[in-house]
PDB file of C-alpha atoms and ligand atoms in Angstrom:
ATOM      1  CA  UNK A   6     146.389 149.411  58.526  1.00  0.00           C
ATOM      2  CA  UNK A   7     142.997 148.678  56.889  1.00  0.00           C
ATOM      3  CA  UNK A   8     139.922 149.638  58.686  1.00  0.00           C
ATOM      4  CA  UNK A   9     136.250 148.398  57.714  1.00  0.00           C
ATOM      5  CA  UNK A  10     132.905 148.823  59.403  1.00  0.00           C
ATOM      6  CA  UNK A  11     130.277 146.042  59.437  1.00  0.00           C
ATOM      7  CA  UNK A  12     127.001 147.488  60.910  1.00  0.00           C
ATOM      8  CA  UNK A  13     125.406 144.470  62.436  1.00  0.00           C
ATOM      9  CA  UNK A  14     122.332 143.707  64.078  1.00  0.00           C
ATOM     10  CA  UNK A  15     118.789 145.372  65.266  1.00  0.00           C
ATOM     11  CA  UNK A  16     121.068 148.240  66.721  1.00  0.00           C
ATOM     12  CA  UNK A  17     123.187 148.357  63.795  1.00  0.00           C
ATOM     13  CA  UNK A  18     126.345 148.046  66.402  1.00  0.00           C
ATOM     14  CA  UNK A  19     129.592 149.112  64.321  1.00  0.00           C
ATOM     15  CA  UNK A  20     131.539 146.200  64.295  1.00  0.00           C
ATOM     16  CA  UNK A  21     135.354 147.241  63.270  1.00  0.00           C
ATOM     17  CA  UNK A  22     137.729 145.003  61.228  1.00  0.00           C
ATOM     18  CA  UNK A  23     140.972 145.887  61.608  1.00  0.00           C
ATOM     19  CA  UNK A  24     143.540 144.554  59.308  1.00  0.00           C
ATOM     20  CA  UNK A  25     147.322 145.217  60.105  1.00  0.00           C
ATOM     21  CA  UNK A  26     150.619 143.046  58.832  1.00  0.00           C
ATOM     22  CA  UNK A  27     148.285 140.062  57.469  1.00  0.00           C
ATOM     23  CA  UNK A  28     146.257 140.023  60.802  1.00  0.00           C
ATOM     24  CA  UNK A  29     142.908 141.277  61.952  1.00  0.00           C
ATOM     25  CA  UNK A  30     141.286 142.536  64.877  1.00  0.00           C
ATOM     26  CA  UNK A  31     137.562 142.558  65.151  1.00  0.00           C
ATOM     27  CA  UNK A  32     136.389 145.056  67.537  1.00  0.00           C
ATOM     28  CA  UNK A  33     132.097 144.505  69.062  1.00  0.00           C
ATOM     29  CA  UNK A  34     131.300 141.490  66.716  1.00  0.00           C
ATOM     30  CA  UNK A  35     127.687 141.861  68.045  1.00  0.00           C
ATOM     31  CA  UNK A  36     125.500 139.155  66.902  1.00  0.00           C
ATOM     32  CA  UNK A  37     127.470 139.625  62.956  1.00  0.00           C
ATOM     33  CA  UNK A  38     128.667 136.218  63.254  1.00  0.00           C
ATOM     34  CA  UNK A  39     127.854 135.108  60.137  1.00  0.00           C
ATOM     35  CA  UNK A  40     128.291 138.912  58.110  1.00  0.00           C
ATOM     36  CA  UNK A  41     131.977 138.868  59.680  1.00  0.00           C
ATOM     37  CA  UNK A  42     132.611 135.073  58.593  1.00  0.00           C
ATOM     38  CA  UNK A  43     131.492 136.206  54.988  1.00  0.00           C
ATOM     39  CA  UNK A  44     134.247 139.515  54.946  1.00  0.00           C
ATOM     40  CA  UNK A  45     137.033 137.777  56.327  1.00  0.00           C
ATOM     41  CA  UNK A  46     136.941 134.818  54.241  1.00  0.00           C
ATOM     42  CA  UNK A  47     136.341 136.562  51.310  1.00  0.00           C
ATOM     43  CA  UNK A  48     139.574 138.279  51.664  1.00  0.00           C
ATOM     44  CA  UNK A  49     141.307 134.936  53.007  1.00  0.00           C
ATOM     45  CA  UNK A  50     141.663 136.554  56.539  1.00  0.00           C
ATOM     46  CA  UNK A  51     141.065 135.141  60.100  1.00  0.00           C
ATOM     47  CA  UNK A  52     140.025 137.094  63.391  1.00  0.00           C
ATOM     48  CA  UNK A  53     143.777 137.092  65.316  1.00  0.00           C
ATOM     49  CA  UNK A  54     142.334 138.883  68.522  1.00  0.00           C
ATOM     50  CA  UNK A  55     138.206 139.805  69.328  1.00  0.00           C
ATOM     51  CA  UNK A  56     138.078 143.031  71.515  1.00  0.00           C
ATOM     52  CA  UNK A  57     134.234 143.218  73.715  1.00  0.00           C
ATOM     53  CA  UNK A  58     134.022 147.054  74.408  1.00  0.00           C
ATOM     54  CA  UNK A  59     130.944 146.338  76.868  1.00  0.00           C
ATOM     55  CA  UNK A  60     128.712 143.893  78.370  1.00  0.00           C
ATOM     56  CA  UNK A  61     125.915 144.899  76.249  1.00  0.00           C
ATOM     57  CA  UNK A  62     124.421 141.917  74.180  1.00  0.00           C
ATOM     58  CA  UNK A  63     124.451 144.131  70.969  1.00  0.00           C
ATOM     59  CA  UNK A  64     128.244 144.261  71.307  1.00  0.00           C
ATOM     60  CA  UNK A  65     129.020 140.993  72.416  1.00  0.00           C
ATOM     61  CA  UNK A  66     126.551 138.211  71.876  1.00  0.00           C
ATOM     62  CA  UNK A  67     128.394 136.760  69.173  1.00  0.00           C
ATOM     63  CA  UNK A  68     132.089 136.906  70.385  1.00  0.00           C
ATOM     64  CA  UNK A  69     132.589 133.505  71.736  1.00  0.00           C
ATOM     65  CA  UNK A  70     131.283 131.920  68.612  1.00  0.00           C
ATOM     66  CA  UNK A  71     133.791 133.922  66.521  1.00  0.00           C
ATOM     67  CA  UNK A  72     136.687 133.643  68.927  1.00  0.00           C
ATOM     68  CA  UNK A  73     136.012 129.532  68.831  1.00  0.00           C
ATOM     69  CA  UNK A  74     136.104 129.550  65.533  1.00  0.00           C
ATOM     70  CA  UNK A  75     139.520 131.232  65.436  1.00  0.00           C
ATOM     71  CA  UNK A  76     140.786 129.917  68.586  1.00  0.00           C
ATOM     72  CA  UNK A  77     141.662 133.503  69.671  1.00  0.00           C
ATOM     73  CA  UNK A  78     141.174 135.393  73.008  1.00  0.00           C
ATOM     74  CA  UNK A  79     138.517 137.988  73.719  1.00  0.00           C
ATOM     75  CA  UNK A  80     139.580 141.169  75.287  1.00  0.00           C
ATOM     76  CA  UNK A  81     137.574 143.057  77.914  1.00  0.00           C
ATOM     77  CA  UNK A  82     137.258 145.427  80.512  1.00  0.00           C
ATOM     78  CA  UNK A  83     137.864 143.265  83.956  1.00  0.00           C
ATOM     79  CA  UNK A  84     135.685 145.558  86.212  1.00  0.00           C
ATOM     80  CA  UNK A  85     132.919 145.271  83.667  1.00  0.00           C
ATOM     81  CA  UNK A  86     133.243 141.177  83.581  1.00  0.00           C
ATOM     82  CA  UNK A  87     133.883 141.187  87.438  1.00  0.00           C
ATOM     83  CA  UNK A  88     130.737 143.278  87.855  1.00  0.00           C
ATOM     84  CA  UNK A  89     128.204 141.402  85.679  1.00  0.00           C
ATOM     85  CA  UNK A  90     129.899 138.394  87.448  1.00  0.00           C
ATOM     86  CA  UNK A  91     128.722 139.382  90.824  1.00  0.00           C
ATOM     87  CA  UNK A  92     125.581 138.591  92.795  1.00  0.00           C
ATOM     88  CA  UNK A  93     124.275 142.332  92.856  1.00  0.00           C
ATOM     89  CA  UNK A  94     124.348 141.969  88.883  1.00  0.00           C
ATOM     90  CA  UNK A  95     122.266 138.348  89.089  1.00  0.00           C
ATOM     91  CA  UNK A  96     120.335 140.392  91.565  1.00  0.00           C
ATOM     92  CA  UNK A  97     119.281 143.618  90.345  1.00  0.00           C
ATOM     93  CA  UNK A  98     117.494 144.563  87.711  1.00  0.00           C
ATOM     94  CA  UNK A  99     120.264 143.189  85.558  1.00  0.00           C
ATOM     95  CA  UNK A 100     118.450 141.050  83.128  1.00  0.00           C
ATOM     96  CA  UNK A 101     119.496 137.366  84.029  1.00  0.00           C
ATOM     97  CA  UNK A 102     119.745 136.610  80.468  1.00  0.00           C
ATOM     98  CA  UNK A 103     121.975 138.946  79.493  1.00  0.00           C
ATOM     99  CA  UNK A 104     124.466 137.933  82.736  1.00  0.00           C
ATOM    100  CA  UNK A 105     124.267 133.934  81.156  1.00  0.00           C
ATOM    101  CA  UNK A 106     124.394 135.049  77.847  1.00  0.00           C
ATOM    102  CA  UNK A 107     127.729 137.491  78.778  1.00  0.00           C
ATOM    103  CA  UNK A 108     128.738 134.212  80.254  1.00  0.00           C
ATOM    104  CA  UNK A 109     128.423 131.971  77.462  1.00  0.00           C
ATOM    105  CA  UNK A 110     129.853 134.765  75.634  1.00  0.00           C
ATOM    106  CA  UNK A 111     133.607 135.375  76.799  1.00  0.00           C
ATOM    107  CA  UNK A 112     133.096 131.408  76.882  1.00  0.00           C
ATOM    108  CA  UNK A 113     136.280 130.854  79.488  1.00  0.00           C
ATOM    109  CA  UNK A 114     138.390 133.161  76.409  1.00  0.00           C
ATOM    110  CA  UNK A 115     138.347 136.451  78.427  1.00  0.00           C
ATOM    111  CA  UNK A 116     141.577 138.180  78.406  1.00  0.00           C
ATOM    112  CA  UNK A 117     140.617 140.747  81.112  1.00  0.00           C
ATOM    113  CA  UNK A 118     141.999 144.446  80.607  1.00  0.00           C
ATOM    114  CA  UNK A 119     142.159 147.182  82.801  1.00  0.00           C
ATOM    115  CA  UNK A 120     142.427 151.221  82.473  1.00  0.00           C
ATOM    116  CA  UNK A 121     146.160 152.167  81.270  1.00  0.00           C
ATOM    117  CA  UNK A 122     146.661 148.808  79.814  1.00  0.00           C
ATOM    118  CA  UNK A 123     147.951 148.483  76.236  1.00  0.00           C
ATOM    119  CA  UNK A 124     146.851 146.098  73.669  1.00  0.00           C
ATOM    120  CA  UNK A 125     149.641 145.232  71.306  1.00  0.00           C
ATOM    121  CA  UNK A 126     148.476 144.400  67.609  1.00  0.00           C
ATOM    122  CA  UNK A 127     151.249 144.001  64.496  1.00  0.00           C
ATOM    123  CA  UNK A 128     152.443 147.759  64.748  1.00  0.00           C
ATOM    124  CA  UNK A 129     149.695 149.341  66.550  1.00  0.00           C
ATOM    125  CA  UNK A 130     149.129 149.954  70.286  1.00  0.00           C
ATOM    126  CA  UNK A 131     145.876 150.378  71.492  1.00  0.00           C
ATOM    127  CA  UNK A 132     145.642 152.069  74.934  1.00  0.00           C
ATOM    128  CA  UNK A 133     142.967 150.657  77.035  1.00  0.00           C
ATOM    129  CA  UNK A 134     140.808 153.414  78.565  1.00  0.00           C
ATOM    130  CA  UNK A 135     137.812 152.702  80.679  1.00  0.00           C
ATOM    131  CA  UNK A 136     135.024 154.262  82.513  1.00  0.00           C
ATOM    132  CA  UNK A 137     131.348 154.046  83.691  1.00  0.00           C
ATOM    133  CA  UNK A 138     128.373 155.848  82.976  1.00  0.00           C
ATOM    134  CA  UNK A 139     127.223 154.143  80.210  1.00  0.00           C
ATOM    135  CA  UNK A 140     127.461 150.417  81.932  1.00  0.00           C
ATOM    136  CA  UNK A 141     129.380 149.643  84.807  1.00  0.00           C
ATOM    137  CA  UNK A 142     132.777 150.127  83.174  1.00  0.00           C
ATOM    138  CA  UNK A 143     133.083 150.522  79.288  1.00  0.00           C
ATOM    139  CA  UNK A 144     136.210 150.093  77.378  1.00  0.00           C
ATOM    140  CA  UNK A 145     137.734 152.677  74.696  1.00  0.00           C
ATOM    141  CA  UNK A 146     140.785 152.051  73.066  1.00  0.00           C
ATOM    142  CA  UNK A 147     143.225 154.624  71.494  1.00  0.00           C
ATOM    143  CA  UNK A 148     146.035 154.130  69.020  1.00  0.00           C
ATOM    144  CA  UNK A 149     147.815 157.458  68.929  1.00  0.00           C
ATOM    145  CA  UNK A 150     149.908 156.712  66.362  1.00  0.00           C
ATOM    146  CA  UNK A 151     146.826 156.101  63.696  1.00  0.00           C
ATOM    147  CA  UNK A 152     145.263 159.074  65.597  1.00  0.00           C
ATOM    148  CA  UNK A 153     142.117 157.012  66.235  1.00  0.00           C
ATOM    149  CA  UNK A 154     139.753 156.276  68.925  1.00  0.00           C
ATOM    150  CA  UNK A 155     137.489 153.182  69.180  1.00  0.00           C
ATOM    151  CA  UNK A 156     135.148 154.960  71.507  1.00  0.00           C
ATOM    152  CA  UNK A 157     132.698 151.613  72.280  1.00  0.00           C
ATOM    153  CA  UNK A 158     129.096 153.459  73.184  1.00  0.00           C
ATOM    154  CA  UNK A 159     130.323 156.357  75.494  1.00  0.00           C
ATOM    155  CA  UNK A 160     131.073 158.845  72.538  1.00  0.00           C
ATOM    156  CA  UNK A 161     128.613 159.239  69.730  1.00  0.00           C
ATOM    157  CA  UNK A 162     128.323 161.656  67.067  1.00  0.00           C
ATOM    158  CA  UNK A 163     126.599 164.455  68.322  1.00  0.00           C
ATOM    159  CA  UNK A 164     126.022 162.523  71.395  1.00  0.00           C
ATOM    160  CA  UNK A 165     126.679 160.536  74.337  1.00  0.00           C
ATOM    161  CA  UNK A 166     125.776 156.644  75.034  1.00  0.00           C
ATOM    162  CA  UNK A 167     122.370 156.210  77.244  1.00  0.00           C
ATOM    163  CA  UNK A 168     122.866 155.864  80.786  1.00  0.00           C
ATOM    164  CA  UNK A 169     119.096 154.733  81.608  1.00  0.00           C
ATOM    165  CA  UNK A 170     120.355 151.500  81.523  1.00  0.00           C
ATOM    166  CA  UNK A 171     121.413 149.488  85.000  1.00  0.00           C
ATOM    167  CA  UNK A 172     124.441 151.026  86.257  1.00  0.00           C
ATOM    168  CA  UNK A 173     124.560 154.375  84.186  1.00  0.00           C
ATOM    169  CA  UNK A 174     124.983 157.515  85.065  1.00  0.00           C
ATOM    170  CA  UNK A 175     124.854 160.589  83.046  1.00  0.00           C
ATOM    171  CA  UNK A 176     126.970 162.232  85.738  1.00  0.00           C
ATOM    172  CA  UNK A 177     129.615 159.417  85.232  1.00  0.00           C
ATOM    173  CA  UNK A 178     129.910 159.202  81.804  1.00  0.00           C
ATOM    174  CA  UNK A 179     130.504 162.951  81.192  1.00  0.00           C
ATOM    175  CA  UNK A 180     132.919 163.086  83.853  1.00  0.00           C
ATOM    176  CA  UNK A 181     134.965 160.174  81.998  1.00  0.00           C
ATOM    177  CA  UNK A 182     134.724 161.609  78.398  1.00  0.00           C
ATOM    178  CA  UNK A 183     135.743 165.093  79.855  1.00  0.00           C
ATOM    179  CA  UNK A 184     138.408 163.655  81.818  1.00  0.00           C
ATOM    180  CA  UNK A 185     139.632 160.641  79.772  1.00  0.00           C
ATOM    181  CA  UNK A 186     138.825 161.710  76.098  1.00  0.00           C
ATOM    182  CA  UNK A 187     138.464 164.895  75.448  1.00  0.00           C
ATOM    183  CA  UNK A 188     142.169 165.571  76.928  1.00  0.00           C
ATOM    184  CA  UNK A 189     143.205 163.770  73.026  1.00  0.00           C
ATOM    185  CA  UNK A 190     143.936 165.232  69.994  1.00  0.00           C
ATOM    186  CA  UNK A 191     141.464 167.198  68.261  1.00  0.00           C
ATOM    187  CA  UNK A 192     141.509 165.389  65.170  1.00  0.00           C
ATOM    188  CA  UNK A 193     141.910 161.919  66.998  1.00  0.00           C
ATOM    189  CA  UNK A 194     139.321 160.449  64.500  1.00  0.00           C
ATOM    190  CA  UNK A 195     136.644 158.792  66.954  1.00  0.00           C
ATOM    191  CA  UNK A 196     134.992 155.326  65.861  1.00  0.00           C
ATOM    192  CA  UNK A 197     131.809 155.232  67.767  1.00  0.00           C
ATOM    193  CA  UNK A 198     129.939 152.085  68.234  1.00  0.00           C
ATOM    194  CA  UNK A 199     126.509 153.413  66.540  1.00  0.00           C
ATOM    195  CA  UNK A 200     126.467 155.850  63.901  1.00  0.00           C
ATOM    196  CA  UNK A 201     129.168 157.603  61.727  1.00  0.00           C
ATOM    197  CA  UNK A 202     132.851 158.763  63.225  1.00  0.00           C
ATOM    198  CA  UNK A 203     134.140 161.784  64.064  1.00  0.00           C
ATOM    199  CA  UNK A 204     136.555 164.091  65.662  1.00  0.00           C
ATOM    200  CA  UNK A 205     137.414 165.075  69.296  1.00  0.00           C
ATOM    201  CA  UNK A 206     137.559 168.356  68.112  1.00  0.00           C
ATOM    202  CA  UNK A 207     134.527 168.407  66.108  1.00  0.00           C
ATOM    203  CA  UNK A 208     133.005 166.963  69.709  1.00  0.00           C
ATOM    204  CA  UNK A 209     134.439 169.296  71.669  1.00  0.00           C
ATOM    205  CA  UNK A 210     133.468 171.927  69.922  1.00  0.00           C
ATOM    206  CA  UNK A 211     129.574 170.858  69.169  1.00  0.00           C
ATOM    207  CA  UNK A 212     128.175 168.005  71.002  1.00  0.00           C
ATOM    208  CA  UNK A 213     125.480 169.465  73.119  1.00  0.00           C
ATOM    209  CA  UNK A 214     126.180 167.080  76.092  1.00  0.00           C
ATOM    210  CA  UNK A 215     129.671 168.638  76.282  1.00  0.00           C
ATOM    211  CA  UNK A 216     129.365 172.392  75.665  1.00  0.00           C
ATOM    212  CA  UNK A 217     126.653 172.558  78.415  1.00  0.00           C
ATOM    213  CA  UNK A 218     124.446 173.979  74.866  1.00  0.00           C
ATOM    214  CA  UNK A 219     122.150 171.028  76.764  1.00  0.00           C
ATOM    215  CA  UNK A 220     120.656 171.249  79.793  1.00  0.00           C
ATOM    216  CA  UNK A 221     119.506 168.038  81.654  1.00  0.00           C
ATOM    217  CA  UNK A 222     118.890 166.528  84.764  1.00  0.00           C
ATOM    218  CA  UNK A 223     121.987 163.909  85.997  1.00  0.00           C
TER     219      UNK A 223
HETATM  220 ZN1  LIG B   9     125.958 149.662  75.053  1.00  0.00          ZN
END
């Protein structure tokens, strides 16, 4: 298994290439469309399966150009795409853009995946873990074999993703990262969608949000 980061983007969302048996994954394209185009070519490679983390644009505005392109499915968490798909989302403060553009974006390619779930890829096995806090209900996936965690924008560094956003909760997404992460292996390596990786343990042991070092208001 080869593993490359692409920042892309105003965010700088970590886009992840995975390459395993010939194949490659790309995890959170973002709006890289054209950055991702450029590495895979370059190394004669095509995108086999697109994984969505999210419904944040910054993750997935540029998935259902790149899974076109390839003819491959897009993988995402089914509450998530059920909840932007209701009529509270179109509603509430949910930016209608971002519901038309999430649309246009899993462009009828959605291969909808739910907590427990495994994602088969050449030799690896991702296991589909999901929770809110951070949007309604964000994806993480964890191949314990590779001892590696692609933790989407609930796990950071040193940090936790922002749950001012509609539908977080700071309550929520602690509860889930105590509950559904931190039970891993300490040195699970964890692939965050901003910023540099780390370790559960290295988390466990120093993130502010989960040593209660931090005090704030949920
Ligand atoms: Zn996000």
């Amino acid at each position: 298994m080869k593993l490359q980061v692409v920042p892309v983007g105003a965010y700088q969302t970590n886009c992840y290439i995975i390459e395993e048996e010939s194949m490659c994954i790309v995890i959170d394209p973002g709006d890289g469309n054209n950055r991702i185009l450029k590495e895979l070519t370059e190394r004669g490679a095509r995108a086999d399966q697109v994984v969505v983390t999210h419904g944040h644009m910054d993750h997935f505005a540029d998935a259902a150009k790149l899974a076109e392109h390839f003819q491959t499915p897009i993988y995402f968490p089914k509450e998530e795409c059920a909840y932007l798909s209701s009529a509270e989302a179109r509603r509430g403060p949910y930016d209608e853009r971002v519901v038309h553009a999430f649309e246009t974006a899993l462009g009828g390619r959605g291969k909808l995946t739910e907590d427990g779930e495994t994602i088969r890829f050449g030799n690896l096995c991702f296991r589909v873990i999901v929770f809110g806090g951070h949007s309604k209900a964000g994806m993480c996936l964890y191949e314990e074999n590779q001892k590696m965690l692609i933790a989407g924008d609930q796990l950071f560094a040193g940090s936790i993703g922002r749950t001012d956003l509609y539908r977080g909760s700071g309550a929520d997404l602690i509860a889930g990262i105590r509950q559904k992460i931190l039970c891993l292996p300490e040195d699970t390596v964890v692939l965050p969608g901003h910023g540099p990786h780390t370790t559960i343990g290295k988390e466990k042991r120093s993130n502010p949000f989960l040593t209660g070092d931090l005090l704030w208001d949920l």
